[in-house]
PDB file of C-alpha atoms in Angstrom:
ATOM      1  CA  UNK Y   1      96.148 116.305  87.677  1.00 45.00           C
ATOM      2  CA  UNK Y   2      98.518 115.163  90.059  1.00 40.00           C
ATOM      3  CA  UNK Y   3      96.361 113.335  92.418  1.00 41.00           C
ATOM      4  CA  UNK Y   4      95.472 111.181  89.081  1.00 46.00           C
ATOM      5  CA  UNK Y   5      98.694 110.611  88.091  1.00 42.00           C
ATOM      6  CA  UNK Y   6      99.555 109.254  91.251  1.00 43.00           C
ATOM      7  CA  UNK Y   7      96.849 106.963  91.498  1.00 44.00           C
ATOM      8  CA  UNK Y   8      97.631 105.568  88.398  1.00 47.00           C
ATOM      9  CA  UNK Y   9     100.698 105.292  89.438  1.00 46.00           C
ATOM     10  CA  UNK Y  10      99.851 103.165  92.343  1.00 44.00           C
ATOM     11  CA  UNK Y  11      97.147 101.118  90.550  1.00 41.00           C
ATOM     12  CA  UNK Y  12     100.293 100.336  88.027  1.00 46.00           C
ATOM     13  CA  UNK Y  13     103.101  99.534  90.523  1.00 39.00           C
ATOM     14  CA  UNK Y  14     100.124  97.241  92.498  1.00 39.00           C
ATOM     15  CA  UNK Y  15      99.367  95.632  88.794  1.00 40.00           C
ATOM     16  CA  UNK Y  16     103.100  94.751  88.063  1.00 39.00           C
ATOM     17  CA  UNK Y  17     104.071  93.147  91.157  1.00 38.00           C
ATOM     18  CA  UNK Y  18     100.477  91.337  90.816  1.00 37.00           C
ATOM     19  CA  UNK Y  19     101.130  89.775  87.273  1.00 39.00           C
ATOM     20  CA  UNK Y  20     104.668  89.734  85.805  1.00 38.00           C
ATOM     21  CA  UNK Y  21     104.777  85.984  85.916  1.00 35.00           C
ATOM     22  CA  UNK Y  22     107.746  84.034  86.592  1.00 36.00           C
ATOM     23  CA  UNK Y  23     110.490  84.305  89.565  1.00 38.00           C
ATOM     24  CA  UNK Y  24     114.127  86.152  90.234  1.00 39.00           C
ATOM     25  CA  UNK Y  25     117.108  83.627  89.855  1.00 41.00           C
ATOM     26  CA  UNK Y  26     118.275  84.488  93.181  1.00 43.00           C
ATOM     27  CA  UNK Y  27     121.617  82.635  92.328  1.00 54.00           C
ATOM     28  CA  UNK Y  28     121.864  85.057  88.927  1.00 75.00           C
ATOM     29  CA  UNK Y  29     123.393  88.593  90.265  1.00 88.00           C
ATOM     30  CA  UNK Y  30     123.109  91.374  87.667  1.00 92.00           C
ATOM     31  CA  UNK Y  31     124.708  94.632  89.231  1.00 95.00           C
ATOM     32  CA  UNK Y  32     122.256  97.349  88.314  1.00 95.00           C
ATOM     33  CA  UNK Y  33     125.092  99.010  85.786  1.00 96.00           C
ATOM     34  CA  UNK Y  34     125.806  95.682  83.978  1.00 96.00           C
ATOM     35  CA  UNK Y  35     121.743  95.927  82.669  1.00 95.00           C
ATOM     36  CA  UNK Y  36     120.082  97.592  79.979  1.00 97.00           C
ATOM     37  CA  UNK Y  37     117.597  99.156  81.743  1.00 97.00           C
ATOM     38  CA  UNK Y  38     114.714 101.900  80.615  1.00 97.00           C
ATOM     39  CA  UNK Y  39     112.213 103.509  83.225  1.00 97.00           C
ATOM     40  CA  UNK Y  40     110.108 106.232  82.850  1.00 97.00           C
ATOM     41  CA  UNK Y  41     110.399 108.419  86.331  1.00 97.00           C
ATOM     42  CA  UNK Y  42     108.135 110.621  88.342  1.00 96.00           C
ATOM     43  CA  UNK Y  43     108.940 113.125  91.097  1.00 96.00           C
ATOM     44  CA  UNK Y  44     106.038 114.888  92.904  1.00 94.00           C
ATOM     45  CA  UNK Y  45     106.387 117.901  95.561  1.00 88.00           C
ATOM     46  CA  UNK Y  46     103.509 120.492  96.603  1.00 84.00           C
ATOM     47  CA  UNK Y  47     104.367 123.011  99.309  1.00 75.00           C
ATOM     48  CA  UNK Y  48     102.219 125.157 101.159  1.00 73.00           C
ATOM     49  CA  UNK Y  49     103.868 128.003 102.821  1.00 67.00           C
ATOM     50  CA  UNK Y  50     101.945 131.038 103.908  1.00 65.00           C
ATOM     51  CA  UNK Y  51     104.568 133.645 102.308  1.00 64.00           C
ATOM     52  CA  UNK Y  52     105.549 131.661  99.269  1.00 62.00           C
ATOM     53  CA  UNK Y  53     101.988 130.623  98.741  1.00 70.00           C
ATOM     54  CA  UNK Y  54     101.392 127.288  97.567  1.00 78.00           C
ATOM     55  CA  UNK Y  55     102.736 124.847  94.786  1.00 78.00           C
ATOM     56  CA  UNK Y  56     102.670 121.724  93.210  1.00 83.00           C
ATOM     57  CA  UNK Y  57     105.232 120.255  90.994  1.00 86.00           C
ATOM     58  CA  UNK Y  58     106.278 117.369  88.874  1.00 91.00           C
ATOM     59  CA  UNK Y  59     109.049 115.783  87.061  1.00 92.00           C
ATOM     60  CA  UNK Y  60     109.222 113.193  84.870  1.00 94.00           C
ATOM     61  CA  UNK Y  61     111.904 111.934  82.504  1.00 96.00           C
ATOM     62  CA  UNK Y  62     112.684 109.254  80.385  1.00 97.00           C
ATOM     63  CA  UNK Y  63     115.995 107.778  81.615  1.00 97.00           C
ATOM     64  CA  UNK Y  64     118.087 104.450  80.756  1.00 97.00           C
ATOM     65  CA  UNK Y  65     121.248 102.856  79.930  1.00 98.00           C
ATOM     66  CA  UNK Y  66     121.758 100.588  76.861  1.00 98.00           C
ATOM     67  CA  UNK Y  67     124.739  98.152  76.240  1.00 97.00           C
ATOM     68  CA  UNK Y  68     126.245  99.240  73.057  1.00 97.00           C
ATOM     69  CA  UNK Y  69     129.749  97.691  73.313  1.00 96.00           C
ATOM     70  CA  UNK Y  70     131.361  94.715  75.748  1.00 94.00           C
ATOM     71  CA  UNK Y  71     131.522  96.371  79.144  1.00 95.00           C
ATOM     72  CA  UNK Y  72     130.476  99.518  78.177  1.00 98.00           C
ATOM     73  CA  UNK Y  73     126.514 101.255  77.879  1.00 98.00           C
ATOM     74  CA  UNK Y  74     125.248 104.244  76.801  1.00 98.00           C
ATOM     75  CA  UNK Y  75     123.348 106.262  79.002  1.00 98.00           C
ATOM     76  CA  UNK Y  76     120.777 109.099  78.181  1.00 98.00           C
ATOM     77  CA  UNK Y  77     117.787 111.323  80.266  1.00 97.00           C
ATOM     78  CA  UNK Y  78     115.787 112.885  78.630  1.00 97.00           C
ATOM     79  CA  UNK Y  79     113.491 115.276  81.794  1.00 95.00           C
ATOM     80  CA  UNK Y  80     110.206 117.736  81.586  1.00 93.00           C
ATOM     81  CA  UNK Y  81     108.504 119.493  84.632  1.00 89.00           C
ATOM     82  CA  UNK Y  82     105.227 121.030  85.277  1.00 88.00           C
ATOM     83  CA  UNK Y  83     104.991 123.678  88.015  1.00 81.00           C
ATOM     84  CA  UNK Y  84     101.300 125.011  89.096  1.00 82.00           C
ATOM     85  CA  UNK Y  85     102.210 128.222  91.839  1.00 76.00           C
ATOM     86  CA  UNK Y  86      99.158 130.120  92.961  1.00 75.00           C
ATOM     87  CA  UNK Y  87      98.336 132.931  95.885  1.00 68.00           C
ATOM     88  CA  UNK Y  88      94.830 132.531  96.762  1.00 65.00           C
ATOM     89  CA  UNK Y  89      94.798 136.258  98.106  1.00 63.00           C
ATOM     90  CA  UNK Y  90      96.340 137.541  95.686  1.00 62.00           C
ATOM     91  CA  UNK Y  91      94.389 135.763  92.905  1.00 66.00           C
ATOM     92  CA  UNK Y  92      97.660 134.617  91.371  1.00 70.00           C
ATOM     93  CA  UNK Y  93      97.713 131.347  89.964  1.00 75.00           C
ATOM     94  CA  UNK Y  94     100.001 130.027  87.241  1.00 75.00           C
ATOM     95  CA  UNK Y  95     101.051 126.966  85.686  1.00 80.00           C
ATOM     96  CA  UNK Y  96     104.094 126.044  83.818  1.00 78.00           C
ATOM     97  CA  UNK Y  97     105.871 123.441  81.332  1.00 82.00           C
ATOM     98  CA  UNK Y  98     109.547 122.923  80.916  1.00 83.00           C
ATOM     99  CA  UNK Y  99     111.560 121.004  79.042  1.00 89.00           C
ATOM    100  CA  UNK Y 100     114.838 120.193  81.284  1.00 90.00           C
ATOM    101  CA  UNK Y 101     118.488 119.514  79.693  1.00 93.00           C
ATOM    102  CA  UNK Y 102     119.320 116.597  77.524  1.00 96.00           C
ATOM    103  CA  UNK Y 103     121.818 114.294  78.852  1.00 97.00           C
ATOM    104  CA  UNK Y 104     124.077 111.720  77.154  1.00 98.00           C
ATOM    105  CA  UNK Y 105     126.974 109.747  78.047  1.00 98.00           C
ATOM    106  CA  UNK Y 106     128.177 106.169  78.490  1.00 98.00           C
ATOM    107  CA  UNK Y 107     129.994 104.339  81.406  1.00 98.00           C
ATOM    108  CA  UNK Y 108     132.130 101.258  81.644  1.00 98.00           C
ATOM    109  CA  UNK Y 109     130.930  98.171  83.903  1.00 97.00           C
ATOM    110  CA  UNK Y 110     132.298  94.968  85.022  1.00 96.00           C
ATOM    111  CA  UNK Y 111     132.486  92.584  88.096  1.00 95.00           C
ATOM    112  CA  UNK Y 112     135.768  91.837  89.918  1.00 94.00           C
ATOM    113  CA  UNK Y 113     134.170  88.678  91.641  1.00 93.00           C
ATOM    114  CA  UNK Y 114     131.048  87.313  91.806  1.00 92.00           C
ATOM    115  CA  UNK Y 115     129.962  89.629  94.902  1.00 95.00           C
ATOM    116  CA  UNK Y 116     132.072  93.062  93.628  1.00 97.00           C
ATOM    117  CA  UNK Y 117     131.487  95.675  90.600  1.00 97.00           C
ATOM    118  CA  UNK Y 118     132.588  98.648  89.780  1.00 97.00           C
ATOM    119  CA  UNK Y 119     131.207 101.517  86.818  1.00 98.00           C
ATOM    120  CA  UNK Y 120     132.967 104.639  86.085  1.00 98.00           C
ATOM    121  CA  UNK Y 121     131.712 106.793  82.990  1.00 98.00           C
ATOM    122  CA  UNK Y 122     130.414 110.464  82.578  1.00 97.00           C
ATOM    123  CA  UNK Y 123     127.739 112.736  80.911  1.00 98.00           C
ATOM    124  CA  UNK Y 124     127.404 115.665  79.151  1.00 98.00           C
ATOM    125  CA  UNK Y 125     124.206 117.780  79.739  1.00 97.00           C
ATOM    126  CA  UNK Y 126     122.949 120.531  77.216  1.00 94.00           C
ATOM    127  CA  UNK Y 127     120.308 123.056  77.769  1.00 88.00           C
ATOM    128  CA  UNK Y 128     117.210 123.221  76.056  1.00 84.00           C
ATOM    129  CA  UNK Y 129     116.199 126.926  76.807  1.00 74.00           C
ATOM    130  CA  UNK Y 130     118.058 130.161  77.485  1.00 69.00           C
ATOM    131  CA  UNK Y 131     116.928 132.864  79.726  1.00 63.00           C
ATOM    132  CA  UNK Y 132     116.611 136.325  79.114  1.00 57.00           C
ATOM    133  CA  UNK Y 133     118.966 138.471  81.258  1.00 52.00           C
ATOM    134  CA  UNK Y 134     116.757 141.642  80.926  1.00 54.00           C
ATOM    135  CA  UNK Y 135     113.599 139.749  81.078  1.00 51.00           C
ATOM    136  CA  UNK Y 136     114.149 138.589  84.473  1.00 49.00           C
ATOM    137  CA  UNK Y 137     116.535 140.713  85.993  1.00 50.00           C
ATOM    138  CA  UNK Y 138     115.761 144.478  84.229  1.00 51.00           C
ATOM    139  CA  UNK Y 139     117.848 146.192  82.340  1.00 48.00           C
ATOM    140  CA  UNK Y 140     121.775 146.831  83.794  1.00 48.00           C
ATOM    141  CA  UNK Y 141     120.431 144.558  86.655  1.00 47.00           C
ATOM    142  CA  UNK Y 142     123.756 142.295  88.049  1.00 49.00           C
ATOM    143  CA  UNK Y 143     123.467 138.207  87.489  1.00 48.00           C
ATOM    144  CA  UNK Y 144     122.083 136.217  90.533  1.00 49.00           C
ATOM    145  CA  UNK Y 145     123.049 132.883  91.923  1.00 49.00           C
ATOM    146  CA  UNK Y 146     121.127 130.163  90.704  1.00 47.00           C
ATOM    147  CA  UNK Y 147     120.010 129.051  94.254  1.00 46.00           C
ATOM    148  CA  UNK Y 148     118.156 132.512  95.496  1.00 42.00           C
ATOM    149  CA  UNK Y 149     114.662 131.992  95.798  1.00 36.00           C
ATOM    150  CA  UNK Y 150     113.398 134.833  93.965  1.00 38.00           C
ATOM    151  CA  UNK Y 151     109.303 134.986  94.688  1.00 37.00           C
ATOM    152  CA  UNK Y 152     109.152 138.224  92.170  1.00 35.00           C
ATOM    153  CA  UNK Y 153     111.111 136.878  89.337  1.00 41.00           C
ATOM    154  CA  UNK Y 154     110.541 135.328  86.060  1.00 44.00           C
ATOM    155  CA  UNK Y 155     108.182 131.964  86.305  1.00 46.00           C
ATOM    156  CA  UNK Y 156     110.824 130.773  83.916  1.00 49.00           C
ATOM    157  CA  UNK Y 157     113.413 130.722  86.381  1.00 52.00           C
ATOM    158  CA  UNK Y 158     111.263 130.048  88.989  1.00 56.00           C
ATOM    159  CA  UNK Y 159     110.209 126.797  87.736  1.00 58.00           C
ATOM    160  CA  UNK Y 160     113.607 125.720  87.164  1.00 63.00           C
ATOM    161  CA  UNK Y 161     114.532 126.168  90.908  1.00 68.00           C
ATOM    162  CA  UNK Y 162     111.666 123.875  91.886  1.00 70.00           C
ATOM    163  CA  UNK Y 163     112.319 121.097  89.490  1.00 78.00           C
ATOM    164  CA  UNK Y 164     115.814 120.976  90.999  1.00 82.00           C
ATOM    165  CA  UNK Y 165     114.334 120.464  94.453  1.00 85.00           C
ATOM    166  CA  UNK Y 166     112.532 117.678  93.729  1.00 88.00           C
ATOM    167  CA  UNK Y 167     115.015 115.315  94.000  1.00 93.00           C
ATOM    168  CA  UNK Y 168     116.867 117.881  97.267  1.00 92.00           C
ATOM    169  CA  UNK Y 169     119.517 118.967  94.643  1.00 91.00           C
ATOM    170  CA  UNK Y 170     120.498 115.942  93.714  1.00 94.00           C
ATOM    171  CA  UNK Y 171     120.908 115.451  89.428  1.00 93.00           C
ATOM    172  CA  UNK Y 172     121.371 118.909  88.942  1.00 89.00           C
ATOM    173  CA  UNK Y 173     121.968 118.618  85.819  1.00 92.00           C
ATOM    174  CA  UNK Y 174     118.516 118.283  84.698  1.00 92.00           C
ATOM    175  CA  UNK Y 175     117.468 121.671  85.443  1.00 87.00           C
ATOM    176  CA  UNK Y 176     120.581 123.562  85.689  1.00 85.00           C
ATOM    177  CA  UNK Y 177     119.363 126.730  83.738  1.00 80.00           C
ATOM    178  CA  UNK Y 178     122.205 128.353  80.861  1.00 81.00           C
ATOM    179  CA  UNK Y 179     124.943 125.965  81.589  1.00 86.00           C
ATOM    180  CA  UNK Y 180     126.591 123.071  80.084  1.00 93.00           C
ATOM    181  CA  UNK Y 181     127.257 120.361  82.614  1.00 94.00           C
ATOM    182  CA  UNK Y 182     129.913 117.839  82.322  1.00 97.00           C
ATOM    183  CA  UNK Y 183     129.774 115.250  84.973  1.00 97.00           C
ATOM    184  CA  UNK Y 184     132.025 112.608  85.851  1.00 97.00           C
ATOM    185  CA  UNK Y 185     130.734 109.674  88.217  1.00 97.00           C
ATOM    186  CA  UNK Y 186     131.273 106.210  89.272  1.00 97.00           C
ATOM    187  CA  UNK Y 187     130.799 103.505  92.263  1.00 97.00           C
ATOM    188  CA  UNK Y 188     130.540 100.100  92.750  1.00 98.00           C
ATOM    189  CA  UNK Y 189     127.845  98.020  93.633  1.00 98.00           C
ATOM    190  CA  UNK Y 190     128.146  94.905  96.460  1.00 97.00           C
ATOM    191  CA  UNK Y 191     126.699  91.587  97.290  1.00 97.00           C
ATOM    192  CA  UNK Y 192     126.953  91.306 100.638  1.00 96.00           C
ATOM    193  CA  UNK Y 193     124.512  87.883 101.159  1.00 95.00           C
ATOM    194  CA  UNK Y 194     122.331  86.336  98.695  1.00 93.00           C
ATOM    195  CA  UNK Y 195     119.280  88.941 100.086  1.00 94.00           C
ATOM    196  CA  UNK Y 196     121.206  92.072 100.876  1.00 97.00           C
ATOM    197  CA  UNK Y 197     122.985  94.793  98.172  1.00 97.00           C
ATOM    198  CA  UNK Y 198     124.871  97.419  99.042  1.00 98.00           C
ATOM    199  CA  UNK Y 199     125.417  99.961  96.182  1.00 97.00           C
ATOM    200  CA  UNK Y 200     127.509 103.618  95.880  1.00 98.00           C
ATOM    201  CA  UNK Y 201     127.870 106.148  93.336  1.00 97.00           C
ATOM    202  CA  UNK Y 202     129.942 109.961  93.634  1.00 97.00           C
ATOM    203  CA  UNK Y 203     129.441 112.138  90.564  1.00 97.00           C
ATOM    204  CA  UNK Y 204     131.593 115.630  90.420  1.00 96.00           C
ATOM    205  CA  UNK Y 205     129.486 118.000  87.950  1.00 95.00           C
ATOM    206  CA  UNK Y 206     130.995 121.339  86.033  1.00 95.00           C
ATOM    207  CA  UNK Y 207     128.423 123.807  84.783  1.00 90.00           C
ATOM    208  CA  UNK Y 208     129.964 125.943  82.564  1.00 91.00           C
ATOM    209  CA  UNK Y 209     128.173 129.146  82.143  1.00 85.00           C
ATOM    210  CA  UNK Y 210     126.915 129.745  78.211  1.00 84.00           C
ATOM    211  CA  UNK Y 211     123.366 132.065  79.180  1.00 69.00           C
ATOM    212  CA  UNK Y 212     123.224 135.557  80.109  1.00 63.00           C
ATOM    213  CA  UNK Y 213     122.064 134.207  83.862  1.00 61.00           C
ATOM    214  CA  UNK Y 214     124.881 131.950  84.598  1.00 61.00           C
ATOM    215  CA  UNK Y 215     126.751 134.033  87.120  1.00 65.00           C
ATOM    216  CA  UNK Y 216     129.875 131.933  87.090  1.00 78.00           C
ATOM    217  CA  UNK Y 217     130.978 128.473  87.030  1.00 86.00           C
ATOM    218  CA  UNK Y 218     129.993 126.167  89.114  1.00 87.00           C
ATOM    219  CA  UNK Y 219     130.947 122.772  90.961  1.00 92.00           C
ATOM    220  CA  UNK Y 220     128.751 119.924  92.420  1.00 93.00           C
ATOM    221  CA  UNK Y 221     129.814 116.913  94.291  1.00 96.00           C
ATOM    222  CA  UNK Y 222     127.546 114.212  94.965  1.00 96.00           C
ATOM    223  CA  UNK Y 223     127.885 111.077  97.076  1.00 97.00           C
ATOM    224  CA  UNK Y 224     124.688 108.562  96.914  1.00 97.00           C
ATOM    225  CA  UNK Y 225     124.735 105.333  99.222  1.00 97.00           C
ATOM    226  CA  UNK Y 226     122.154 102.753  99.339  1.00 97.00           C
ATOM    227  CA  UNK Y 227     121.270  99.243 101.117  1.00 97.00           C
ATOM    228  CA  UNK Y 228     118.763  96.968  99.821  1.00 97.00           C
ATOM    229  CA  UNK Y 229     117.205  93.713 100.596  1.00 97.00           C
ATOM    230  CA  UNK Y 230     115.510  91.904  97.594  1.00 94.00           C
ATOM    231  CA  UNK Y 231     114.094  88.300  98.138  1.00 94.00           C
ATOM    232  CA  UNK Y 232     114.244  85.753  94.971  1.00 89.00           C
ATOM    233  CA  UNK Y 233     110.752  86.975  93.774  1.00 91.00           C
ATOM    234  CA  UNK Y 234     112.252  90.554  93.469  1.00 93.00           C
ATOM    235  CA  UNK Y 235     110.175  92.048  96.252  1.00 96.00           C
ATOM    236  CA  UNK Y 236     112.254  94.357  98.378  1.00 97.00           C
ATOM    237  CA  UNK Y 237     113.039  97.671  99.215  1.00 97.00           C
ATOM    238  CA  UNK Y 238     115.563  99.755 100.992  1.00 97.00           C
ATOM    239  CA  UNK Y 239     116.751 102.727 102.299  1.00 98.00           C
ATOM    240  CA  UNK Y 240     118.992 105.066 100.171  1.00 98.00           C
ATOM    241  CA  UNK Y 241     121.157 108.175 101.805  1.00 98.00           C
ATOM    242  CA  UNK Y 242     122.412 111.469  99.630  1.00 97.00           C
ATOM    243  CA  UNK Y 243     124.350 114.386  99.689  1.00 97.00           C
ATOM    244  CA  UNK Y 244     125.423 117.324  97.538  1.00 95.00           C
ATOM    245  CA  UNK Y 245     127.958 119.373  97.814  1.00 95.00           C
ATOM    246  CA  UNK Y 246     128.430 122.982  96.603  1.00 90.00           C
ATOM    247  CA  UNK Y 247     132.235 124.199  96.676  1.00 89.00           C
ATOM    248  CA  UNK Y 248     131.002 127.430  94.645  1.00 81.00           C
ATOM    249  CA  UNK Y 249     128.153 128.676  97.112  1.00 77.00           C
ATOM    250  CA  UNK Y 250     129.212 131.158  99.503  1.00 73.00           C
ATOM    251  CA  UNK Y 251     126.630 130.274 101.674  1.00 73.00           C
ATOM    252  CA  UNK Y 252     124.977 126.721 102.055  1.00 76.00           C
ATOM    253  CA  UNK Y 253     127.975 124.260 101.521  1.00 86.00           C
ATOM    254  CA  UNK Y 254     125.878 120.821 101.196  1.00 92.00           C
ATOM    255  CA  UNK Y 255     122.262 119.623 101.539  1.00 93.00           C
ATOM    256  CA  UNK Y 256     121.446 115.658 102.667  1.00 96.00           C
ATOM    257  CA  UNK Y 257     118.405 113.556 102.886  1.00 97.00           C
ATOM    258  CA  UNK Y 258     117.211 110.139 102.476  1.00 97.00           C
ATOM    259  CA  UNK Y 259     114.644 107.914 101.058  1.00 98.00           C
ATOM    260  CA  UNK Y 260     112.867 104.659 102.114  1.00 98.00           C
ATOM    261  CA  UNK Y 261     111.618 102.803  99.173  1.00 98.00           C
ATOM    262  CA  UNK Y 262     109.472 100.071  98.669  1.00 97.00           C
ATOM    263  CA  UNK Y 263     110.380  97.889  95.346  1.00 97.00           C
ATOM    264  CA  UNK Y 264     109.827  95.058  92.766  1.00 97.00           C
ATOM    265  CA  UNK Y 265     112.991  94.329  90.787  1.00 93.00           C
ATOM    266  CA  UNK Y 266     113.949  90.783  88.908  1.00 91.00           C
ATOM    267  CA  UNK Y 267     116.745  89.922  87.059  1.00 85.00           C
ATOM    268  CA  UNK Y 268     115.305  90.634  84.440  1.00 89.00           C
ATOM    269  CA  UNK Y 269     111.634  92.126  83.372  1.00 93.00           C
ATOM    270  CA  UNK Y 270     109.744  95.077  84.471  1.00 96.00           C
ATOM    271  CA  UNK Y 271     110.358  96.585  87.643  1.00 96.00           C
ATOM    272  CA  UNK Y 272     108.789  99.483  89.998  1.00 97.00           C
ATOM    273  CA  UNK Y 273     110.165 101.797  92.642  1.00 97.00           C
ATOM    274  CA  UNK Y 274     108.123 103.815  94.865  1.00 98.00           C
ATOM    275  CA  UNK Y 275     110.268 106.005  97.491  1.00 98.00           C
ATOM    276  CA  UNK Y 276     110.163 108.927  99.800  1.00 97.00           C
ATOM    277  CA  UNK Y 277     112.660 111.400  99.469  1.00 97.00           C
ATOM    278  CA  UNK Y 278     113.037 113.390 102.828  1.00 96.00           C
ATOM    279  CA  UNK Y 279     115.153 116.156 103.075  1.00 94.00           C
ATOM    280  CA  UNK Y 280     117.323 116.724 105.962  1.00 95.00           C
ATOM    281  CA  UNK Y 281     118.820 120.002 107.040  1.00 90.00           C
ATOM    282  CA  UNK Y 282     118.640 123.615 105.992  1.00 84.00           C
ATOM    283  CA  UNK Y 283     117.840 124.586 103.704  1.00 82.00           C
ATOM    284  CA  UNK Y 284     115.530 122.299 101.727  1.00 87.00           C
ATOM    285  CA  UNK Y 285     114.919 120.822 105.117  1.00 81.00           C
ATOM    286  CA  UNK Y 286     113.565 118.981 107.297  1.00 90.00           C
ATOM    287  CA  UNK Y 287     111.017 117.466 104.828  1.00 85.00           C
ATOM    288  CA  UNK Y 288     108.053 116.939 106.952  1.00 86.00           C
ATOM    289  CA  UNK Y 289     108.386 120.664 108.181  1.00 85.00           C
ATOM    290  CA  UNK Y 290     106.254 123.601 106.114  1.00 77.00           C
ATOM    291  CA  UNK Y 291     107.344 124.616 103.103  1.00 75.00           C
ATOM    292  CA  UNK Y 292     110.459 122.098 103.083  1.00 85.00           C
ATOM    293  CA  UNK Y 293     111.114 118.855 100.289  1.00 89.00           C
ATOM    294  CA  UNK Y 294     109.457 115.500 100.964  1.00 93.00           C
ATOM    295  CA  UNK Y 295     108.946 114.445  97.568  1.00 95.00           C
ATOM    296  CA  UNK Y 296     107.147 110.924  96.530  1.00 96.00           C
ATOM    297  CA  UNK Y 297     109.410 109.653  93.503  1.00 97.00           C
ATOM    298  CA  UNK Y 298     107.988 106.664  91.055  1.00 97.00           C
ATOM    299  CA  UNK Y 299     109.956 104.187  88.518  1.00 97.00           C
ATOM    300  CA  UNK Y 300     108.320 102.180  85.929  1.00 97.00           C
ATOM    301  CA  UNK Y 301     110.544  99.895  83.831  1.00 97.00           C
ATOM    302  CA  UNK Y 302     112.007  97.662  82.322  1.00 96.00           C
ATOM    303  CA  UNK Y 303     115.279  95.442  82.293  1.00 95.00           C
ATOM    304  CA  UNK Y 304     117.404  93.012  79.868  1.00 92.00           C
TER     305      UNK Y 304
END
């Protein structure tokens, strides 16, 4: 299943920069919050590890930002993952399907000159399933931090876990399980020549515990930067840097990674995205390494 999704995802990113007709005003800057944009977005990441056994994984979510007032645009993501986990020795083998949490907000944007922008908004995440405390845990069993890798446990929660590492922690709250997340973010975005963007966004998140697993409250702090060149056509591509912090964890304080990316993004139109996402350092990483997060991410959309 996943090796066809990605080559259809490859045969459609090679078919839209092949025949969307017409050219990029290069002279015509539209910061990337300043657009109403819609893309539907893939994440793919299969492990093979020799204790955890191996897995496959996807996300996908339907995610976008619509101007609904001068300056100001809604924003919305809307997520689902599908986990496959077997152990060939073992004759284990399952497959999953999750909804993740809804998210809805709406942020202000607006230049301050013709090469300088700024957005600043926030988003309030709701979850779409509860778990079980004595389902997973047994009965008078204590709570357990979200990030323990628990091979034993429920598939439920299991599944969770791995949709979060998909994108190396990053959007957490798209998977965060029996929590509601409120998340404040914003950044600005910068022409720096007629070819080359610079853009950066910090988020602070706040997952307050409403299930019977959410151990406590937690905070996230995420700081995103990216650098792009994009020639008039809207061929490009760049190389974006992460990192997310965890204030609450008593053990790993942050996680980083990066991600090349290849892309094909006018002013206005469709537009694709295909990127690597490599993580970095302990404990997700280093991405190439067994068992650790290198996940290939796709974008297909559309802007206006």
């Amino acid at each position: 299943m996943f090796s066809r999704l990605l080559a259809a995802s490859a045969v459609s990113f090679v078919l839209l920069l092949s025949g969307v007709a017409g050219a990029a005003d290069g002279d015509a800057w539209v910061p990337r919050a300043q657009q109403n944009r819609v893309a539907l977005e893939f994440d793919v990441w299969s492990y093979d590890d020799p204790l955890l056994g191996t897995a496959h994984s996807l996300t996908w979510s339907v995610a976008g930002q619509v101007k609904i007032a001068r300056g100001v645009y809604l924003d919305f993501d809307v997520p689902w993952a599908v986990w496959d986990y077997r152990i060939p020795p073992a004759g284990l083998r399952e497959t999953e399907a999750t909804m993740g949490n809804l998210t809805l907000g709406a942020h202000w944007a607006g230049k301050v000159s013709e090469r300088l922008a700024f957005h600043a908004g926030g988003t309030l995440s709701v979850p779409t399933s509860f778990t079980d405390r004595e389902e997973i845990l047994g009965s008078g069993s204590a709570s357990v931090d979200f990030f323990v890798w628990l091979p034993l446990s429920s598939y439920l929660r299991m599944r969770h876990e791995v949709a979060s590492r998909n994108r190396a922690y990053a959007d957490l709250h798209r998977f965060f399980l029996d929590s509601i997340l409120a998340r404040g973010r914003g950044g600005l975005e910068l022409r720096i020549l007629p070819t080359l963007y610079y853009r950066a966004d910090i988020a602070s998140i706040v997952a307050f515990a409403v299930g019977d697993l959410a151990d406590r409250t937690h905070l996230f702090l995420e700081a995103h930067s990216e650098i792009a060149a994009r020639a008039s056509t809207g061929v490009g591509g760049g190389l974006r840097v992460q990192a997310v912090f965890f204030p609450t964890r008593e053990d790993d304080k942050a996680q980083t990674a990066l991600e090349p990316y290849f892309s094909y993004e006018p002013t206005r139109g469709f537009y694709a995205r295909l990127g690597l996402l490599v993580a970095l350092d302990d404990t997700l990483g280093f991405g190439f390494e067994e068992g650790q997060v290198a996940t290939l991410r796709t974008a297909l959309g559309g802007s206006w």
